[in-house]
Amino acid sequence: MSEARERAATGPPVRPRGWAHRHRVLLIAIVVVLLGAALVSISPWESCGRGLRAVDADEESIGSSYVCVGLNLDSGPMRADDPLDPLEKLIKSRNEKAGENFKTIVVLENLAPDPKVDSQPFPFVRREVQGAITAAWPKNGPPGIKLLLANYGSNAEHWQVVAEEIVAAAAAQRIVAVTDIGISTESSRALVAELSRHGIATIGATVTADNMNTDPKGVRIDNFFRVGPTNTDEARAAAGYIAAHGFKRVMMIQGVSKEDTYATTLAEAFQSSSKVPVIFTKTYDVKPLTDTSREAYLRGLFSRWHNDICGARPDLIYFAGRGLDLGALVAALAGDGACEGLDTVTVMTGDDASTLAGKPLPLNKDISVRLRYTALAYPDQWDMFTADPAHPTYKKNYDNFVAEFTGTHGFPKAELWDGAAMIEHDAVAAAVEAAVQNVSSDPVSVPDVLRSIDCNSPVPGATGFIAFDQATGNQLDKALPILSIDPDGSVHPVDLVWSRGRPLNTKADCGR
């Protein structure tokens, strides 16, 4: 019999079974255990969408142990049980209809604020996004506009991640501008400067620090613009109000954190603008705390100042600090005992006080407090404006915005009370105008188009006409409502002033 036929008849030689075959049940069990361990080690937040990276968060504070930071290219959730999810889904559906010849506007904010750390509450952020949606997609608006959200985390801590993702996506996404910018900090300044270095325009909405248009070295950021006021505008308005109402003894409480440029530049601007001498100043600086909240810490600190305030007997305290911190001051004034000779005091501050509105405040306790602040915007502000015959359309522009906000998009009109939706609408409206007027889709071409939005060619907005100063990028002639907050948290208009003392005037502002 041949060797081949012998092999065919007898089959292949018998080999001893390997360990894996002999112990296959045990092997399967080991694989299952290892796979389970791997699944446990792979946390759900590692699936943040394109353009996003996961960072740890305080689950006790925000209900999620992670937050996604970066540019949300897929418009998906950025944390567990993301409260922005309905708006993200709306943005995603509209982006999918933008077609091939689209242009993109980015809304940059701290989109998952931690109440233990951040001064800006989530409802304020939600209203900003609603305002952006209203400006991006009005009923008869231009086609091809996309909106993307970007998150830089608490205190803009992850600004470098956001900058990298926006720069990487700028060409493919045809980014027109990055709007909003959140709060005024050294980190947000660095972010704006980095984007400008790559030719990307930014349009600030709620950033009011005067130095936001300069980089950390003090060099002008060429591609930064803003639709809101500066702190100098706000301080000048407050100083005028204080002088007009006969206040004589002014004390200042000032936040001095080097990171928080909102507080430091607001204090500097008020010192230089006040027509009434500041008789006494107290300063505070809050570092991130591990064992207590910012508000609780400041409540205790301000209580220690009770005797100092009583001794100074101010009739007005100018508060150059965050709204969350102001709440701690009001609580201290209310609950630490009466002062001889100081039954009532007026506390005046900047726009960040809007974060206190809507919440009950102890304003009529041991020391009665009258609370005033200069606001970015207010829904009834044009009812305080005696229409200039040369500018009959301020109220009409606002009414058009409300029709889009409530009618086209179905957002509640009650969401307008703090001005967040109005001011972010105007930032995005300026970006939409640049997108429409620009024949190029290259992001580096946009700043020149934005510079053409000047006193000769302003854009109608909810907060007034938008026109940029050619030298600074700041808004020209911004309207500033002065508002009061009552003990029940309700807000009421007190006055309407202008950053340059008058509405936009093409003859005066354009040198005609």
PDB file of C-alpha atoms in Angstrom, residues 245-399:
ATOM      1  CA  HIS A 245     -29.055 110.221  42.953  1.00  0.00           C
ATOM      2  CA  GLY A 246     -27.048 112.091  45.557  1.00  0.00           C
ATOM      3  CA  PHE A 247     -25.006 109.303  47.182  1.00  0.00           C
ATOM      4  CA  LYS A 248     -22.183 110.695  49.333  1.00  0.00           C
ATOM      5  CA  ARG A 249     -20.439 107.811  51.109  1.00  0.00           C
ATOM      6  CA  VAL A 250     -19.361 105.080  48.683  1.00  0.00           C
ATOM      7  CA  MET A 251     -17.604 101.897  49.787  1.00  0.00           C
ATOM      8  CA  MET A 252     -16.241  99.272  47.386  1.00  0.00           C
ATOM      9  CA  ILE A 253     -15.939  95.515  47.845  1.00  0.00           C
ATOM     10  CA  GLN A 254     -13.660  94.043  45.217  1.00  0.00           C
ATOM     11  CA  GLY A 255     -12.714  90.559  44.046  1.00  0.00           C
ATOM     12  CA  VAL A 256      -8.972  90.474  43.351  1.00  0.00           C
ATOM     13  CA  SER A 257      -8.411  87.034  41.809  1.00  0.00           C
ATOM     14  CA  LYS A 258      -5.849  87.407  39.018  1.00  0.00           C
ATOM     15  CA  GLU A 259      -7.759  84.835  36.993  1.00  0.00           C
ATOM     16  CA  ASP A 260     -11.094  86.689  37.198  1.00  0.00           C
ATOM     17  CA  THR A 261     -10.551  89.714  34.974  1.00  0.00           C
ATOM     18  CA  TYR A 262     -14.244  90.606  35.175  1.00  0.00           C
ATOM     19  CA  ALA A 263     -13.947  91.598  38.835  1.00  0.00           C
ATOM     20  CA  THR A 264     -10.540  93.267  38.630  1.00  0.00           C
ATOM     21  CA  THR A 265     -11.264  95.404  35.567  1.00  0.00           C
ATOM     22  CA  LEU A 266     -14.732  96.331  36.886  1.00  0.00           C
ATOM     23  CA  ALA A 267     -13.097  97.679  40.055  1.00  0.00           C
ATOM     24  CA  GLU A 268     -10.466  99.595  38.081  1.00  0.00           C
ATOM     25  CA  ALA A 269     -13.106 101.078  35.784  1.00  0.00           C
ATOM     26  CA  PHE A 270     -15.298 102.176  38.685  1.00  0.00           C
ATOM     27  CA  GLN A 271     -12.385 103.760  40.541  1.00  0.00           C
ATOM     28  CA  SER A 272     -11.527 105.844  37.486  1.00  0.00           C
ATOM     29  CA  SER A 273     -15.147 106.703  36.615  1.00  0.00           C
ATOM     30  CA  SER A 274     -16.704 107.451  40.010  1.00  0.00           C
ATOM     31  CA  LYS A 275     -17.532 111.094  40.600  1.00  0.00           C
ATOM     32  CA  VAL A 276     -17.988 110.373  44.321  1.00  0.00           C
ATOM     33  CA  PRO A 277     -14.817 109.419  46.266  1.00  0.00           C
ATOM     34  CA  VAL A 278     -14.565 105.820  47.434  1.00  0.00           C
ATOM     35  CA  ILE A 279     -14.063 106.109  51.198  1.00  0.00           C
ATOM     36  CA  PHE A 280     -13.254 102.491  51.987  1.00  0.00           C
ATOM     37  CA  THR A 281     -12.356  99.303  50.077  1.00  0.00           C
ATOM     38  CA  LYS A 282     -12.370  95.645  51.140  1.00  0.00           C
ATOM     39  CA  THR A 283     -10.945  92.897  48.901  1.00  0.00           C
ATOM     40  CA  TYR A 284     -11.373  89.129  48.687  1.00  0.00           C
ATOM     41  CA  ASP A 285      -9.811  86.307  46.677  1.00  0.00           C
ATOM     42  CA  VAL A 286     -11.404  82.858  46.460  1.00  0.00           C
ATOM     43  CA  LYS A 287      -9.334  79.797  45.569  1.00  0.00           C
ATOM     44  CA  PRO A 288     -10.951  76.456  44.631  1.00  0.00           C
ATOM     45  CA  LEU A 289     -11.989  74.792  47.903  1.00  0.00           C
ATOM     46  CA  THR A 290     -12.317  71.072  48.615  1.00  0.00           C
ATOM     47  CA  ASP A 291     -14.362  71.124  51.802  1.00  0.00           C
ATOM     48  CA  THR A 292     -16.981  73.820  51.266  1.00  0.00           C
ATOM     49  CA  SER A 293     -18.715  75.789  48.559  1.00  0.00           C
ATOM     50  CA  ARG A 294     -17.562  79.190  47.350  1.00  0.00           C
ATOM     51  CA  GLU A 295     -20.815  80.744  48.552  1.00  0.00           C
ATOM     52  CA  ALA A 296     -20.572  79.268  52.056  1.00  0.00           C
ATOM     53  CA  TYR A 297     -16.963  80.376  52.413  1.00  0.00           C
ATOM     54  CA  LEU A 298     -17.745  83.942  51.384  1.00  0.00           C
ATOM     55  CA  ARG A 299     -20.779  84.065  53.638  1.00  0.00           C
ATOM     56  CA  GLY A 300     -18.452  83.448  56.547  1.00  0.00           C
ATOM     57  CA  LEU A 301     -15.809  85.899  55.311  1.00  0.00           C
ATOM     58  CA  PHE A 302     -18.298  88.728  54.745  1.00  0.00           C
ATOM     59  CA  SER A 303     -19.721  88.152  58.234  1.00  0.00           C
ATOM     60  CA  ARG A 304     -16.287  89.015  59.638  1.00  0.00           C
ATOM     61  CA  TRP A 305     -16.531  92.373  57.832  1.00  0.00           C
ATOM     62  CA  HIS A 306     -19.741  93.361  59.620  1.00  0.00           C
ATOM     63  CA  ASN A 307     -18.082  95.769  62.038  1.00  0.00           C
ATOM     64  CA  ASP A 308     -16.012  97.344  59.250  1.00  0.00           C
ATOM     65  CA  ILE A 309     -19.117  98.031  57.172  1.00  0.00           C
ATOM     66  CA  CYS A 310     -21.002  99.379  60.183  1.00  0.00           C
ATOM     67  CA  GLY A 311     -18.089 101.667  61.004  1.00  0.00           C
ATOM     68  CA  ALA A 312     -17.807 103.008  57.449  1.00  0.00           C
ATOM     69  CA  ARG A 313     -21.579 103.737  57.297  1.00  0.00           C
ATOM     70  CA  PRO A 314     -21.735 103.767  53.481  1.00  0.00           C
ATOM     71  CA  ASP A 315     -24.947 104.850  51.783  1.00  0.00           C
ATOM     72  CA  LEU A 316     -23.814 102.854  48.723  1.00  0.00           C
ATOM     73  CA  ILE A 317     -21.573  99.805  48.320  1.00  0.00           C
ATOM     74  CA  TYR A 318     -20.168  99.223  44.833  1.00  0.00           C
ATOM     75  CA  PHE A 319     -19.591  95.489  44.482  1.00  0.00           C
ATOM     76  CA  ALA A 320     -16.922  94.558  41.912  1.00  0.00           C
ATOM     77  CA  GLY A 321     -17.350  90.801  41.946  1.00  0.00           C
ATOM     78  CA  ARG A 322     -19.419  87.865  40.735  1.00  0.00           C
ATOM     79  CA  GLY A 323     -23.167  87.580  41.244  1.00  0.00           C
ATOM     80  CA  LEU A 324     -22.774  84.398  43.309  1.00  0.00           C
ATOM     81  CA  ASP A 325     -20.458  86.316  45.646  1.00  0.00           C
ATOM     82  CA  LEU A 326     -22.927  89.195  45.867  1.00  0.00           C
ATOM     83  CA  GLY A 327     -25.540  86.741  47.138  1.00  0.00           C
ATOM     84  CA  ALA A 328     -23.205  85.871  50.026  1.00  0.00           C
ATOM     85  CA  LEU A 329     -22.724  89.573  50.809  1.00  0.00           C
ATOM     86  CA  VAL A 330     -26.472  90.233  50.854  1.00  0.00           C
ATOM     87  CA  ALA A 331     -26.956  87.263  53.199  1.00  0.00           C
ATOM     88  CA  ALA A 332     -24.283  88.648  55.538  1.00  0.00           C
ATOM     89  CA  LEU A 333     -25.835  92.123  55.574  1.00  0.00           C
ATOM     90  CA  ALA A 334     -29.229  90.580  56.245  1.00  0.00           C
ATOM     91  CA  GLY A 335     -28.333  88.190  59.005  1.00  0.00           C
ATOM     92  CA  ASP A 336     -25.481  89.540  61.100  1.00  0.00           C
ATOM     93  CA  GLY A 337     -27.223  92.170  63.135  1.00  0.00           C
ATOM     94  CA  ALA A 338     -28.282  95.783  62.761  1.00  0.00           C
ATOM     95  CA  CYS A 339     -25.811  98.661  62.546  1.00  0.00           C
ATOM     96  CA  GLU A 340     -26.252 101.866  64.496  1.00  0.00           C
ATOM     97  CA  GLY A 341     -26.670 104.628  61.951  1.00  0.00           C
ATOM     98  CA  LEU A 342     -26.917 102.199  59.000  1.00  0.00           C
ATOM     99  CA  ASP A 343     -30.456 100.976  58.542  1.00  0.00           C
ATOM    100  CA  THR A 344     -30.444 100.951  54.740  1.00  0.00           C
ATOM    101  CA  VAL A 345     -27.737 100.673  52.082  1.00  0.00           C
ATOM    102  CA  THR A 346     -27.827 100.574  48.279  1.00  0.00           C
ATOM    103  CA  VAL A 347     -25.627  97.921  46.693  1.00  0.00           C
ATOM    104  CA  MET A 348     -24.730  98.492  43.042  1.00  0.00           C
ATOM    105  CA  THR A 349     -22.799  96.147  40.777  1.00  0.00           C
ATOM    106  CA  GLY A 350     -22.249  94.937  37.215  1.00  0.00           C
ATOM    107  CA  ASP A 351     -24.113  92.596  34.896  1.00  0.00           C
ATOM    108  CA  ASP A 352     -23.128  89.341  36.646  1.00  0.00           C
ATOM    109  CA  ALA A 353     -25.816  90.138  39.240  1.00  0.00           C
ATOM    110  CA  SER A 354     -28.324  88.810  36.708  1.00  0.00           C
ATOM    111  CA  THR A 355     -27.419  85.338  38.015  1.00  0.00           C
ATOM    112  CA  LEU A 356     -29.185  86.268  41.291  1.00  0.00           C
ATOM    113  CA  ALA A 357     -32.407  87.353  39.648  1.00  0.00           C
ATOM    114  CA  GLY A 358     -35.379  85.052  40.056  1.00  0.00           C
ATOM    115  CA  LYS A 359     -34.226  83.832  43.470  1.00  0.00           C
ATOM    116  CA  PRO A 360     -35.612  85.086  46.814  1.00  0.00           C
ATOM    117  CA  LEU A 361     -33.113  87.390  48.539  1.00  0.00           C
ATOM    118  CA  PRO A 362     -33.053  88.587  52.184  1.00  0.00           C
ATOM    119  CA  LEU A 363     -33.080  92.294  51.312  1.00  0.00           C
ATOM    120  CA  ASN A 364     -35.317  93.513  54.164  1.00  0.00           C
ATOM    121  CA  LYS A 365     -33.639  92.088  57.274  1.00  0.00           C
ATOM    122  CA  ASP A 366     -31.070  93.471  59.730  1.00  0.00           C
ATOM    123  CA  ILE A 367     -29.757  95.953  57.163  1.00  0.00           C
ATOM    124  CA  SER A 368     -32.207  96.765  54.406  1.00  0.00           C
ATOM    125  CA  VAL A 369     -30.600  96.478  50.943  1.00  0.00           C
ATOM    126  CA  ARG A 370     -31.631  98.186  47.702  1.00  0.00           C
ATOM    127  CA  LEU A 371     -29.996  96.155  44.929  1.00  0.00           C
ATOM    128  CA  ARG A 372     -29.137  97.773  41.564  1.00  0.00           C
ATOM    129  CA  TYR A 373     -27.048  96.546  38.629  1.00  0.00           C
ATOM    130  CA  THR A 374     -26.083  97.490  35.111  1.00  0.00           C
ATOM    131  CA  ALA A 375     -27.434  94.774  32.809  1.00  0.00           C
ATOM    132  CA  LEU A 376     -26.392  93.502  29.385  1.00  0.00           C
ATOM    133  CA  ALA A 377     -30.004  93.579  28.229  1.00  0.00           C
ATOM    134  CA  TYR A 378     -33.582  93.483  29.484  1.00  0.00           C
ATOM    135  CA  PRO A 379     -36.749  92.550  27.576  1.00  0.00           C
ATOM    136  CA  ASP A 380     -38.632  95.755  28.420  1.00  0.00           C
ATOM    137  CA  GLN A 381     -35.668  98.086  28.001  1.00  0.00           C
ATOM    138  CA  TRP A 382     -37.069  99.774  24.906  1.00  0.00           C
ATOM    139  CA  ASP A 383     -40.184 100.789  26.838  1.00  0.00           C
ATOM    140  CA  MET A 384     -37.842 103.097  28.786  1.00  0.00           C
ATOM    141  CA  PHE A 385     -36.458 104.586  25.591  1.00  0.00           C
ATOM    142  CA  THR A 386     -38.076 107.727  24.231  1.00  0.00           C
ATOM    143  CA  ALA A 387     -37.676 106.980  20.564  1.00  0.00           C
ATOM    144  CA  ASP A 388     -35.215 109.176  18.702  1.00  0.00           C
ATOM    145  CA  PRO A 389     -36.803 110.203  15.355  1.00  0.00           C
ATOM    146  CA  ALA A 390     -33.570 109.176  13.663  1.00  0.00           C
ATOM    147  CA  HIS A 391     -33.793 105.672  15.165  1.00  0.00           C
ATOM    148  CA  PRO A 392     -37.432 104.558  15.181  1.00  0.00           C
ATOM    149  CA  THR A 393     -36.658 100.864  14.812  1.00  0.00           C
ATOM    150  CA  TYR A 394     -35.092  99.757  18.129  1.00  0.00           C
ATOM    151  CA  LYS A 395     -38.397  98.466  19.487  1.00  0.00           C
ATOM    152  CA  LYS A 396     -39.348  96.997  16.106  1.00  0.00           C
ATOM    153  CA  ASN A 397     -36.095  95.016  15.930  1.00  0.00           C
ATOM    154  CA  TYR A 398     -36.691  93.664  19.415  1.00  0.00           C
ATOM    155  CA  ASP A 399     -40.287  92.714  18.561  1.00  0.00           C
TER     156      ASP A 399
END
